[in-house]
Short mmCIF file of C-alpha atoms and ligand atoms in Angstrom, two decimals:
data_model
loop_
_atom_site.label_atom_id
_atom_site.label_comp_id
_atom_site.label_asym_id
_atom_site.label_seq_id
_atom_site.Cartn_x
_atom_site.Cartn_y
_atom_site.Cartn_z
CA MET R 23 -7.85 -22.38 6.32
CA ARG R 24 -4.84 -20.45 8.11
CA LEU R 25 -2.13 -22.39 10.00
CA PRO R 26 -1.61 -20.74 13.42
CA ILE R 27 1.46 -18.59 13.78
CA GLN R 28 4.70 -20.23 15.60
CA ASP R 29 5.42 -18.94 19.03
CA CYS R 30 7.23 -15.49 18.56
CA THR R 31 7.82 -12.07 20.12
CA ILE R 32 6.21 -9.04 18.07
CA VAL R 33 7.73 -5.67 18.33
CA ILE R 34 6.06 -2.50 16.98
CA MET R 35 9.06 0.30 16.78
CA GLY R 36 6.81 3.73 16.65
CA ALA R 37 4.06 2.00 18.77
CA THR R 38 2.69 5.64 19.97
CA GLY R 39 2.15 6.81 16.37
CA ASP R 40 -0.84 6.85 14.15
CA LEU R 41 -0.19 3.70 12.30
CA ALA R 42 0.17 1.47 15.46
CA LYS R 43 -3.14 2.94 16.74
CA ARG R 44 -5.48 2.81 13.74
CA LYS R 45 -4.24 -0.31 11.93
CA LEU R 46 -1.39 -2.49 13.60
CA ILE R 47 -2.66 -2.95 17.05
CA PRO R 48 -6.28 -3.71 15.57
CA ALA R 49 -4.85 -6.42 13.10
CA LEU R 50 -2.68 -8.12 15.74
CA TYR R 51 -6.02 -8.06 17.83
CA LYS R 52 -7.90 -9.62 15.00
CA LEU R 53 -5.13 -12.33 14.66
CA LEU R 54 -5.40 -12.98 18.08
CA ALA R 55 -9.40 -13.33 17.98
CA ASP R 56 -9.03 -15.92 15.18
CA GLY R 57 -6.85 -18.02 17.36
CA LEU R 58 -4.13 -17.69 15.21
CA LEU R 59 -1.75 -16.45 17.73
CA GLN R 60 -1.25 -18.65 20.67
CA LYS R 61 1.98 -18.31 22.66
CA TYR R 62 3.58 -14.62 22.05
CA VAL R 63 4.55 -11.62 23.91
CA PHE R 64 4.14 -8.22 22.30
CA VAL R 65 6.58 -5.12 22.95
CA GLY R 66 5.87 -1.53 21.85
CA THR R 67 8.58 1.32 21.59
CA GLY R 68 8.38 4.94 20.98
CA ARG R 69 10.04 8.25 21.93
CA GLU R 70 7.59 9.07 24.01
CA ASP R 71 6.74 8.48 27.73
CA THR R 72 3.56 6.45 27.87
CA THR R 73 1.56 3.69 28.98
CA VAL R 74 0.16 0.65 27.53
CA GLU R 75 -3.18 1.52 28.82
CA GLN R 76 -2.82 4.85 26.82
CA ILE R 77 -1.83 3.04 23.87
CA PHE R 78 -4.73 0.80 23.98
CA GLU R 79 -7.26 3.42 24.85
CA GLY R 80 -6.21 5.27 21.62
CA ALA R 81 -6.39 2.06 19.42
CA SER R 82 -9.71 0.63 20.69
CA ARG R 83 -11.78 3.23 18.92
CA PHE R 84 -10.25 1.47 15.60
CA VAL R 85 -11.29 -2.16 16.36
CA ASP R 86 -15.10 -3.45 15.57
CA HIS R 87 -16.56 -5.63 18.18
CA VAL R 88 -13.78 -5.82 20.86
CA ASP R 89 -14.38 -8.56 23.33
CA PRO R 90 -13.29 -7.20 26.42
CA ALA R 91 -11.78 -10.23 28.09
CA LEU R 92 -9.64 -11.04 25.07
CA TRP R 93 -8.77 -7.18 24.66
CA LYS R 94 -7.60 -7.30 28.05
CA GLN R 95 -5.41 -10.43 27.90
CA PHE R 96 -4.19 -8.64 24.92
CA GLN R 97 -3.05 -5.67 27.02
CA GLN R 98 -1.61 -7.56 29.61
CA ASN R 99 0.68 -9.18 27.07
CA PHE R 100 1.96 -5.87 26.08
CA TYR R 101 4.67 -3.89 27.15
CA TYR R 102 6.00 -0.63 26.46
CA VAL R 103 9.41 0.62 26.51
CA ARG R 104 10.99 3.80 25.78
CA VAL R 105 13.68 3.98 22.86
CA SER R 106 15.10 6.63 21.61
CA PHE R 107 16.56 5.31 18.06
CA GLN R 108 19.90 6.55 18.33
CA GLN R 109 20.61 5.59 22.10
CA PRO R 110 22.48 2.50 22.41
CA SER R 111 21.45 2.02 26.36
CA ASP R 112 17.58 1.86 24.83
CA TYR R 113 18.47 -0.94 22.80
CA VAL R 114 20.14 -2.69 25.95
CA ALA R 115 16.82 -2.20 27.85
CA LEU R 116 14.79 -3.33 24.98
CA LYS R 117 16.91 -6.55 24.62
CA ALA R 118 16.81 -7.28 28.18
CA LEU R 119 12.84 -7.00 28.42
CA ILE R 120 12.75 -9.27 25.24
CA GLU R 121 15.00 -11.96 26.59
CA ARG R 122 13.31 -11.80 30.11
CA GLU R 123 9.45 -12.41 28.56
CA GLU R 124 10.78 -15.12 26.13
CA ALA R 125 12.61 -17.07 29.35
CA ALA R 126 9.33 -16.54 31.12
CA ARG R 127 6.88 -17.88 28.38
CA GLY R 128 9.50 -20.30 26.97
CA LEU R 129 9.37 -18.70 23.67
CA GLY R 130 11.98 -19.79 21.17
CA GLY R 131 13.52 -16.76 20.14
CA ASN R 132 11.34 -16.17 16.71
CA ARG R 133 11.19 -12.39 16.26
CA LEU R 134 9.21 -9.92 14.04
CA PHE R 135 10.04 -6.29 14.51
CA TYR R 136 7.62 -3.99 12.72
CA LEU R 137 9.47 -0.34 11.91
CA ALA R 138 6.59 2.02 12.14
CA THR R 139 8.91 5.03 12.13
CA MET R 140 9.73 7.68 9.69
CA PRO R 141 12.09 6.40 7.24
CA GLU R 142 15.01 8.35 8.25
CA HIS R 143 15.22 6.04 11.06
CA PHE R 144 15.42 2.69 9.20
CA SER R 145 18.96 2.40 8.65
CA ALA R 146 20.07 3.41 12.17
CA ILE R 147 17.45 0.81 13.53
CA THR R 148 18.45 -1.56 11.30
CA GLN R 149 22.05 -1.17 12.29
CA SER R 150 21.14 -1.21 16.00
CA LEU R 151 19.05 -4.27 15.95
CA ALA R 152 21.96 -6.21 14.54
CA ASP R 153 24.79 -4.60 16.49
CA HIS R 154 23.07 -5.36 19.60
CA LYS R 155 22.04 -8.91 18.68
CA ILE R 156 18.43 -8.68 18.89
CA VAL R 157 18.03 -9.58 15.26
CA HIS R 158 20.45 -12.19 13.92
CA HIS R 159 21.35 -12.23 10.37
CA ASN R 160 19.65 -15.82 9.39
CA THR R 161 18.41 -17.53 6.28
CA PRO R 162 15.66 -19.86 5.94
CA GLY R 163 16.41 -23.51 6.62
CA ALA R 164 19.70 -22.42 8.70
CA VAL R 165 20.71 -24.53 11.49
CA CYS R 166 21.71 -23.51 15.26
CA GLU R 167 22.66 -26.09 17.74
CA GLY R 168 21.33 -28.95 15.37
CA LYS R 169 18.09 -27.37 15.02
CA ALA R 170 16.36 -24.77 13.00
CA CYS R 171 17.30 -21.35 13.69
CA PRO R 172 14.41 -19.13 15.07
CA TRP R 173 13.37 -16.74 12.51
CA GLN R 174 13.94 -13.04 13.18
CA ARG R 175 12.21 -10.59 10.43
CA VAL R 176 11.98 -6.84 10.29
CA VAL R 177 8.90 -5.29 8.63
CA TYR R 178 9.63 -1.62 7.24
CA GLU R 179 6.50 0.50 6.68
CA LYS R 180 6.39 2.59 3.74
CA PRO R 181 7.35 5.27 2.44
CA PHE R 182 10.48 3.22 2.10
CA GLY R 183 13.14 6.33 2.05
CA CYS R 184 12.13 9.78 0.95
CA ASN R 185 14.07 9.55 -2.32
CA LEU R 186 16.02 7.09 -4.52
CA GLU R 187 19.05 7.66 -2.58
CA SER R 188 17.93 7.08 0.67
CA ALA R 189 16.19 4.07 -0.24
CA GLN R 190 19.21 2.60 -1.78
CA GLU R 191 21.09 3.47 1.38
CA ILE R 192 18.15 1.22 3.72
CA ASN R 193 18.39 -1.66 1.15
CA ARG R 194 22.33 -1.42 1.54
CA LYS R 195 22.20 -1.37 4.97
CA ILE R 196 19.81 -4.31 5.16
CA ALA R 197 21.91 -6.35 2.77
CA GLU R 198 24.89 -5.68 5.09
CA VAL R 199 23.51 -6.83 8.26
CA PHE R 200 20.39 -9.12 7.10
CA SER R 201 19.49 -11.69 4.59
CA GLU R 202 16.82 -10.40 1.89
CA GLN R 203 14.66 -13.29 3.05
CA GLN R 204 14.56 -11.47 6.60
CA ALA R 205 13.39 -8.04 5.15
CA PHE R 206 9.67 -7.29 4.21
CA ARG R 207 8.83 -4.04 2.62
CA ILE R 208 5.51 -3.46 2.68
CA ASP R 209 2.81 -1.48 0.87
CA HIS R 210 -0.65 -2.29 2.52
CA TYR R 211 -2.49 -2.15 -0.93
CA LEU R 212 -0.91 -5.26 -2.03
CA GLY R 213 -2.94 -6.89 1.11
CA LYS R 214 -6.18 -5.55 -0.42
CA GLU R 215 -8.31 -8.12 -1.41
CA LEU R 216 -9.03 -6.71 -4.63
CA VAL R 217 -5.62 -5.83 -5.38
CA ALA R 218 -4.57 -9.32 -5.09
CA ASN R 219 -7.48 -10.08 -7.35
CA ILE R 220 -5.74 -8.36 -10.45
CA ALA R 221 -3.58 -10.98 -11.79
CA VAL R 222 -6.40 -13.35 -11.41
CA ILE R 223 -8.83 -11.21 -13.21
CA ARG R 224 -6.13 -10.77 -15.92
CA PHE R 225 -4.55 -14.10 -16.34
CA ALA R 226 -7.44 -16.59 -15.40
CA ASN R 227 -9.92 -15.26 -17.73
CA THR R 228 -9.72 -15.99 -21.46
CA VAL R 229 -11.80 -13.05 -22.44
CA PHE R 230 -9.46 -10.63 -21.21
CA GLU R 231 -5.92 -11.56 -21.73
CA PRO R 232 -6.04 -11.51 -25.44
CA LEU R 233 -7.28 -8.16 -25.38
CA TRP R 234 -5.01 -6.74 -22.67
CA ASN R 235 -2.86 -4.62 -24.89
CA ASN R 236 -2.71 -1.30 -27.32
CA LEU R 237 -4.78 -3.05 -29.99
CA TYR R 238 -7.83 -3.15 -27.92
CA ILE R 239 -7.16 -0.81 -24.82
CA GLU R 240 -7.42 2.72 -25.27
CA SER R 241 -6.44 4.20 -21.63
CA VAL R 242 -6.27 3.17 -18.06
CA GLN R 243 -7.40 5.16 -14.93
CA ILE R 244 -6.21 4.94 -11.51
CA VAL R 245 -7.97 6.96 -9.09
CA LEU R 246 -7.38 7.34 -5.23
CA LYS R 247 -9.57 9.85 -3.82
CA GLU R 248 -9.91 10.52 -0.04
CA LYS R 249 -12.06 12.45 1.87
CA VAL R 250 -9.83 13.24 4.84
CA GLY R 251 -7.19 15.97 4.92
CA ILE R 252 -3.81 15.28 6.46
CA GLU R 253 -5.27 15.17 9.76
CA GLN R 254 -2.51 15.00 12.73
CA ARG R 255 0.12 14.00 10.12
CA GLY R 256 1.32 17.56 8.76
CA ALA R 257 5.04 16.96 10.11
CA PHE R 258 5.30 13.97 7.82
CA TYR R 259 2.64 14.98 4.91
CA ASP R 260 4.59 18.38 4.15
CA GLN R 261 7.65 16.84 3.42
CA TYR R 262 6.24 14.29 1.27
CA GLY R 263 3.10 15.18 -0.57
CA ALA R 264 0.59 12.81 -2.64
CA LEU R 265 3.37 11.97 -5.21
CA LYS R 266 5.73 10.58 -2.31
CA ASP R 267 2.95 9.53 -0.27
CA VAL R 268 0.64 7.34 -2.61
CA VAL R 269 1.83 7.36 -6.21
CA GLN R 270 5.59 6.16 -5.59
CA ASN R 271 4.25 3.17 -3.69
CA HIS R 272 0.42 2.32 -3.89
CA MET R 273 -0.45 3.59 -7.48
CA LEU R 274 2.77 2.80 -8.86
CA GLN R 275 1.97 -0.83 -7.53
CA LEU R 276 -1.12 -0.73 -9.16
CA VAL R 277 0.26 0.37 -12.50
CA ALA R 278 2.65 -2.45 -12.36
CA LEU R 279 0.08 -5.21 -11.75
CA ILE R 280 -2.23 -3.81 -14.40
CA GLY R 281 0.64 -3.31 -17.10
CA MET R 282 2.95 -6.30 -16.29
CA GLU R 283 3.73 -9.13 -18.63
CA LEU R 284 2.30 -12.66 -17.78
CA PRO R 285 4.53 -13.81 -15.27
CA GLN R 286 6.39 -17.29 -15.42
CA SER R 287 3.92 -18.20 -12.72
CA LEU R 288 1.52 -16.71 -10.26
CA GLU R 289 4.11 -17.40 -7.55
CA GLY R 290 5.23 -13.86 -5.70
CA GLU R 291 8.99 -13.95 -6.54
CA CYS R 292 7.94 -14.14 -10.41
CA ILE R 293 4.92 -11.56 -10.11
CA ARG R 294 7.96 -9.29 -8.86
CA ASP R 295 10.22 -9.83 -11.47
CA ALA R 296 7.32 -8.88 -13.80
CA LYS R 297 6.32 -5.96 -12.13
CA VAL R 298 10.13 -4.48 -12.08
CA ALA R 299 10.48 -5.25 -15.67
CA LEU R 300 7.36 -3.04 -16.36
CA LEU R 301 8.32 -0.44 -13.79
CA LYS R 302 11.51 0.00 -15.81
CA LYS R 303 9.76 1.04 -18.92
CA THR R 304 7.21 3.38 -17.10
CA SER R 305 7.61 7.25 -16.90
CA ILE R 306 5.30 10.17 -15.94
CA ILE R 307 5.04 12.50 -19.03
CA ASP R 308 2.64 15.41 -17.53
CA ALA R 309 1.63 16.40 -14.20
CA LEU R 310 -0.99 18.90 -12.67
CA PHE R 311 -0.87 19.43 -9.00
CA ALA R 312 -2.65 21.15 -6.41
CA GLN R 313 -3.25 22.17 -2.71
CA TYR R 314 -6.57 22.18 -0.66
CA GLU R 315 -7.40 25.56 0.67
CA GLY R 316 -6.65 25.87 4.13
CA TYR R 317 -3.79 23.32 3.97
CA TRP R 318 -1.54 25.95 5.35
CA GLN R 319 -3.36 26.10 8.55
CA GLU R 320 -2.74 22.54 9.31
CA ALA R 321 -0.69 21.70 12.11
CA ALA R 322 3.09 21.44 11.36
CA VAL R 323 2.84 22.55 7.73
CA ALA R 324 5.33 25.18 6.59
CA GLU R 325 4.19 28.65 6.11
CA ASN R 326 3.65 29.32 2.18
CA SER R 327 4.19 25.25 1.96
CA ARG R 328 4.15 23.94 -1.99
CA THR R 329 3.64 20.40 -1.01
CA GLU R 330 0.83 18.98 -3.29
CA THR R 331 -2.22 17.41 -2.00
CA PHE R 332 -3.65 16.56 -5.15
CA ALA R 333 -2.17 15.26 -8.37
CA ALA R 334 -3.57 14.17 -11.66
CA LEU R 335 -0.75 12.28 -14.01
CA LYS R 336 -0.17 11.06 -17.31
CA LEU R 337 2.07 8.03 -17.60
CA ALA R 338 3.43 6.26 -20.64
CA ILE R 339 5.03 2.61 -20.86
CA ASP R 340 7.32 2.18 -23.56
CA ASN R 341 6.93 -1.67 -24.62
CA ASP R 342 5.13 -3.03 -27.41
CA ARG R 343 2.11 -4.21 -25.40
CA TRP R 344 1.49 -0.42 -24.15
CA ARG R 345 3.06 1.99 -26.57
CA GLY R 346 0.40 4.51 -27.21
CA VAL R 347 -2.00 3.69 -24.37
CA PRO R 348 -1.99 6.38 -21.52
CA PHE R 349 -2.18 5.67 -17.95
CA PHE R 350 -3.71 8.35 -16.19
CA LEU R 351 -3.58 8.49 -12.31
CA LYS R 352 -5.87 10.74 -9.90
CA THR R 353 -5.48 11.31 -6.28
CA GLY R 354 -6.00 13.74 -3.63
CA LYS R 355 -6.81 14.40 0.16
CA ALA R 356 -10.08 16.43 1.21
CA LEU R 357 -11.81 15.32 -1.91
CA ASP R 358 -15.44 14.51 -2.09
CA GLU R 359 -15.13 11.13 -1.54
CA LYS R 360 -13.21 7.75 -0.34
CA SER R 361 -12.81 5.45 -3.03
CA THR R 362 -10.12 3.83 -4.95
CA SER R 363 -10.73 2.34 -8.55
CA ILE R 364 -9.29 1.23 -11.82
CA HIS R 365 -10.87 1.70 -15.16
CA ILE R 366 -9.86 0.05 -18.02
CA THR R 367 -11.04 1.68 -21.25
CA PHE R 368 -11.56 -0.58 -24.29
CA ARG R 369 -11.50 0.81 -27.85
CA LYS R 370 -14.65 1.42 -29.33
CA SER R 371 -16.12 -1.61 -31.77
CA PRO R 372 -15.52 -1.07 -35.47
CA HIS R 373 -18.20 -3.31 -36.21
CA LEU R 374 -21.43 -1.42 -35.97
CA ARG R 375 -23.39 0.56 -38.45
CA GLN R 376 -23.08 4.30 -38.12
CA GLU R 377 -26.55 4.73 -36.65
CA TYR R 378 -25.61 2.79 -33.34
CA VAL R 379 -24.13 5.14 -31.00
CA CYS R 380 -22.11 2.74 -28.78
CA GLU R 381 -19.99 3.52 -25.39
CA SER R 382 -16.78 1.97 -24.87
CA ASN R 383 -16.68 -1.08 -23.06
CA VAL R 384 -14.97 -0.39 -19.62
CA LEU R 385 -13.62 -2.88 -17.02
CA THR R 386 -13.77 -1.43 -13.43
CA ILE R 387 -11.91 -2.91 -10.46
CA THR R 388 -13.11 -1.37 -7.22
CA ILE R 389 -10.69 -1.60 -4.60
CA GLU R 390 -13.14 0.27 -2.26
CA PRO R 391 -15.74 0.93 -1.02
CA ASP R 392 -18.03 -1.82 -2.48
CA ASP R 393 -15.00 -4.28 -3.60
CA GLY R 394 -15.73 -6.13 -6.69
CA PHE R 395 -15.42 -5.62 -10.51
CA SER R 396 -17.80 -4.90 -13.20
CA LEU R 397 -17.69 -4.60 -16.97
CA LYS R 398 -19.56 -1.93 -19.04
CA LEU R 399 -21.08 -3.47 -22.21
CA ASN R 400 -23.58 -2.43 -24.88
CA GLY R 401 -27.13 -3.88 -25.16
CA LYS R 402 -29.98 -3.08 -27.55
CA MET R 403 -32.88 -1.26 -26.22
CA PRO R 404 -36.15 -3.27 -26.45
CA GLY R 405 -38.03 -3.57 -29.76
CA LYS R 406 -37.14 -2.56 -32.89
CA SER R 407 -35.05 0.25 -31.84
CA GLU R 408 -31.56 0.72 -33.24
CA GLN R 409 -30.71 2.42 -29.78
CA THR R 410 -28.06 0.57 -27.76
CA THR R 411 -27.62 1.16 -23.74
CA PRO R 412 -24.80 0.45 -21.52
CA VAL R 413 -25.13 -2.51 -19.35
CA HIS R 414 -23.26 -3.52 -16.45
CA MET R 415 -21.93 -6.94 -15.35
CA LYS R 416 -21.12 -6.79 -11.69
CA PHE R 417 -19.06 -9.05 -9.06
CA CYS R 418 -19.66 -7.75 -5.49
CA HIS R 419 -17.21 -9.55 -3.30
CA SER R 420 -18.99 -8.88 -0.04
CA CYS R 421 -22.25 -10.18 -1.79
CA LEU R 422 -20.70 -13.55 -2.72
CA PHE R 423 -18.05 -13.98 0.03
CA GLY R 424 -19.64 -12.11 3.33
CA PRO R 425 -18.34 -8.71 4.55
CA ASN R 426 -15.82 -10.14 6.91
CA THR R 427 -12.82 -10.51 4.43
CA ALA R 428 -9.49 -9.91 6.55
CA GLN R 429 -8.04 -6.40 6.00
CA ALA R 430 -5.09 -5.45 4.38
CA TYR R 431 -2.78 -5.01 7.44
CA GLU R 432 -4.01 -8.40 8.86
CA VAL R 433 -3.15 -10.14 5.86
CA LEU R 434 0.22 -8.76 5.65
CA LEU R 435 1.10 -9.10 9.32
CA PHE R 436 -0.06 -12.73 8.96
CA ASP R 437 2.08 -13.35 5.86
CA ALA R 438 5.26 -11.87 7.41
CA LEU R 439 4.97 -14.23 10.45
CA GLN R 440 4.25 -17.13 8.29
CA GLY R 441 7.58 -15.63 6.43
CA ASP R 442 5.51 -15.28 3.00
CA GLN R 443 7.02 -12.58 1.21
CA SER R 444 4.94 -12.89 -2.03
CA VAL R 445 3.10 -9.56 -1.56
CA PHE R 446 5.94 -7.55 0.00
CA VAL R 447 7.89 -5.45 -2.39
CA ARG R 448 11.18 -6.22 -3.35
CA PHE R 449 13.96 -3.68 -2.98
CA ASP R 450 14.40 -3.30 -6.98
CA GLU R 451 10.69 -2.45 -7.23
CA ILE R 452 10.91 0.16 -4.87
CA GLU R 453 14.10 1.55 -6.48
CA GLU R 454 12.44 1.67 -9.99
CA SER R 455 9.34 3.60 -8.35
CA TRP R 456 11.45 5.97 -6.87
CA LYS R 457 13.27 6.72 -10.24
CA ILE R 458 9.74 7.46 -11.85
CA VAL R 459 8.94 10.03 -9.47
CA GLU R 460 12.33 11.50 -9.43
CA ALA R 461 12.57 11.83 -13.11
CA LEU R 462 9.82 14.08 -12.83
CA GLY R 463 11.93 16.56 -10.93
CA LYS R 464 11.09 19.12 -8.39
CA ASN R 465 7.64 20.70 -8.94
CA GLU R 466 8.40 24.32 -9.71
CA GLY R 467 5.46 24.91 -11.70
CA LYS R 468 2.00 25.96 -11.11
CA LEU R 469 0.49 24.51 -8.06
CA CYS R 470 -3.40 25.00 -8.28
CA SER R 471 -5.72 24.85 -5.51
CA TYR R 472 -9.16 23.62 -4.83
CA VAL R 473 -11.90 23.65 -2.05
CA ARG R 474 -12.12 21.08 0.22
CA GLY R 475 -14.74 18.56 -0.28
CA THR R 476 -14.99 18.98 -4.12
CA SER R 477 -13.42 16.94 -6.83
CA GLY R 478 -10.34 18.83 -7.22
CA PRO R 479 -8.98 21.97 -8.80
CA GLN R 480 -10.97 23.66 -11.70
CA GLU R 481 -7.89 23.34 -13.95
CA LEU R 482 -8.49 19.72 -13.92
CA GLU R 483 -10.89 19.57 -16.52
CA GLU R 484 -8.99 21.56 -18.96
CA TRP R 485 -6.10 19.29 -18.35
CA ALA R 486 -8.31 16.31 -19.11
CA GLU R 487 -9.79 17.90 -22.20
CA GLY R 488 -6.08 18.66 -23.30
CA HIS R 489 -5.45 14.75 -22.63
CA ASN R 490 -8.68 13.52 -24.37
CA VAL R 491 -9.82 11.69 -21.35
CA ARG R 492 -12.79 11.77 -19.36
CA TRP R 493 -12.77 10.42 -15.76
CA GLU R 494 -14.96 7.27 -15.07
CA ARG R 495 -17.02 7.03 -12.06
C1 BG6 Z 5 -1.10 5.50 3.54
C2 BG6 Z 5 -1.18 6.91 3.18
O1 BG6 Z 5 -0.27 4.67 2.81
O2 BG6 Z 5 -2.40 5.32 2.76
C3 BG6 Z 5 -2.13 7.93 3.73
O3 BG6 Z 5 0.17 7.53 3.95
C4 BG6 Z 5 -3.32 7.02 2.99
O4 BG6 Z 5 -1.92 9.34 3.42
C5 BG6 Z 5 -3.53 6.00 2.68
O5 BG6 Z 5 -4.54 7.84 3.43
C6 BG6 Z 5 -4.68 5.53 2.14
O6 BG6 Z 5 -4.81 4.26 2.52
P1 BG6 Z 5 -6.25 3.50 2.24
O7 BG6 Z 5 -6.11 2.06 2.49
O8 BG6 Z 5 -7.14 4.15 3.39
O9 BG6 Z 5 -6.70 3.70 1.20
#
């Protein structure tokens, strides 16, 4: 049972962007539909001249089962104000709007700001929110005029910075004006059901944890494939590429959850400590990059751009648990399917006579589609045969719990509104992940190419052979 959220003002900065339309507005609508938000006002800001009607029109395509009355009510309680991030007078207008609506609705000053903007604006917005006293420095339990101060929090969308230096600068800015408990650095993968399940699969099952090391595990594969290309996000994507768009954050978070040592408890802070320790020992030791054909024709992409839309990476973790076990990462846009999965391949059993040909046991965690996990084992063919056959034990999440599990952004917005940071990323995790990606240096080597809708560049096969890896399906 989820407790209702306290009365509050929710502000999306970057409300005209793709993320607001596709994810944030639909997630807020779901919180309303679930009755979790009762007294509230919403504000959207952006640099464009637009209207609330236009924003909602764009978002409505991404909401399943709209109740027209509730959608209308949502829209009527949503205001849009033009804010140019560097313009002080715009913050004055934003503050006036918030204060007017809070007074009219009897809201007590609890505020959540969601920065759905490019990361280069994070420091300036953070500073302006503090300078204009729109967000006050506070810590949980602080007292204002004899009662608990209203909470005021800021959510930072990913990517957090565009490199280590800029991430450090944003972290410094946050520390200067807010407390760490007010900063929520989001990685929406951590809100996905099967990602949240990884620690439980590992630590709540006696059959896995004793084997979770280089004596029994041969390799780990993490695959994040997308069917879509870069769509209308050329201006952003061309500066980032696959490495900074999904490896530095989503994929390294998965590496950290799979690889971390047993945390002191499954409480958020302890998991974050364990993830940081793991990331400090992780490095990329080989990479293959590629770009889909026709990428240069995408809107807002530089002529002759060398930005990678595909990456295959080999990682090493230098600690006693993982030394000698390669972690392979593969990701790309415009591929043959949309799927995210993790495959843990165990070493072959040494016990059978040679005439039995067995496959490796593989634990597959499917984050999407068809979330769940399965274990590939070996069974015997019927009769007196000495032949074995792979058999799969499967857990299907939606078969057991139904199809309506909350989506990632809904989970994370709810947690931020409740002040629960456990599935948000701490400043040091972000910095360590940037170090891993930056240590690779600028990709000046070969950039392969691939045809849209395929499984990647032809060179991938040779690369995989060279590393003795067979991609799991
Ligand atoms: C985002 C990236 O963080 O994650 C996008 O910026 C990518 O490029 C998306 O498409 C993938 O998320 P999901 O939840 O669709 O796997």
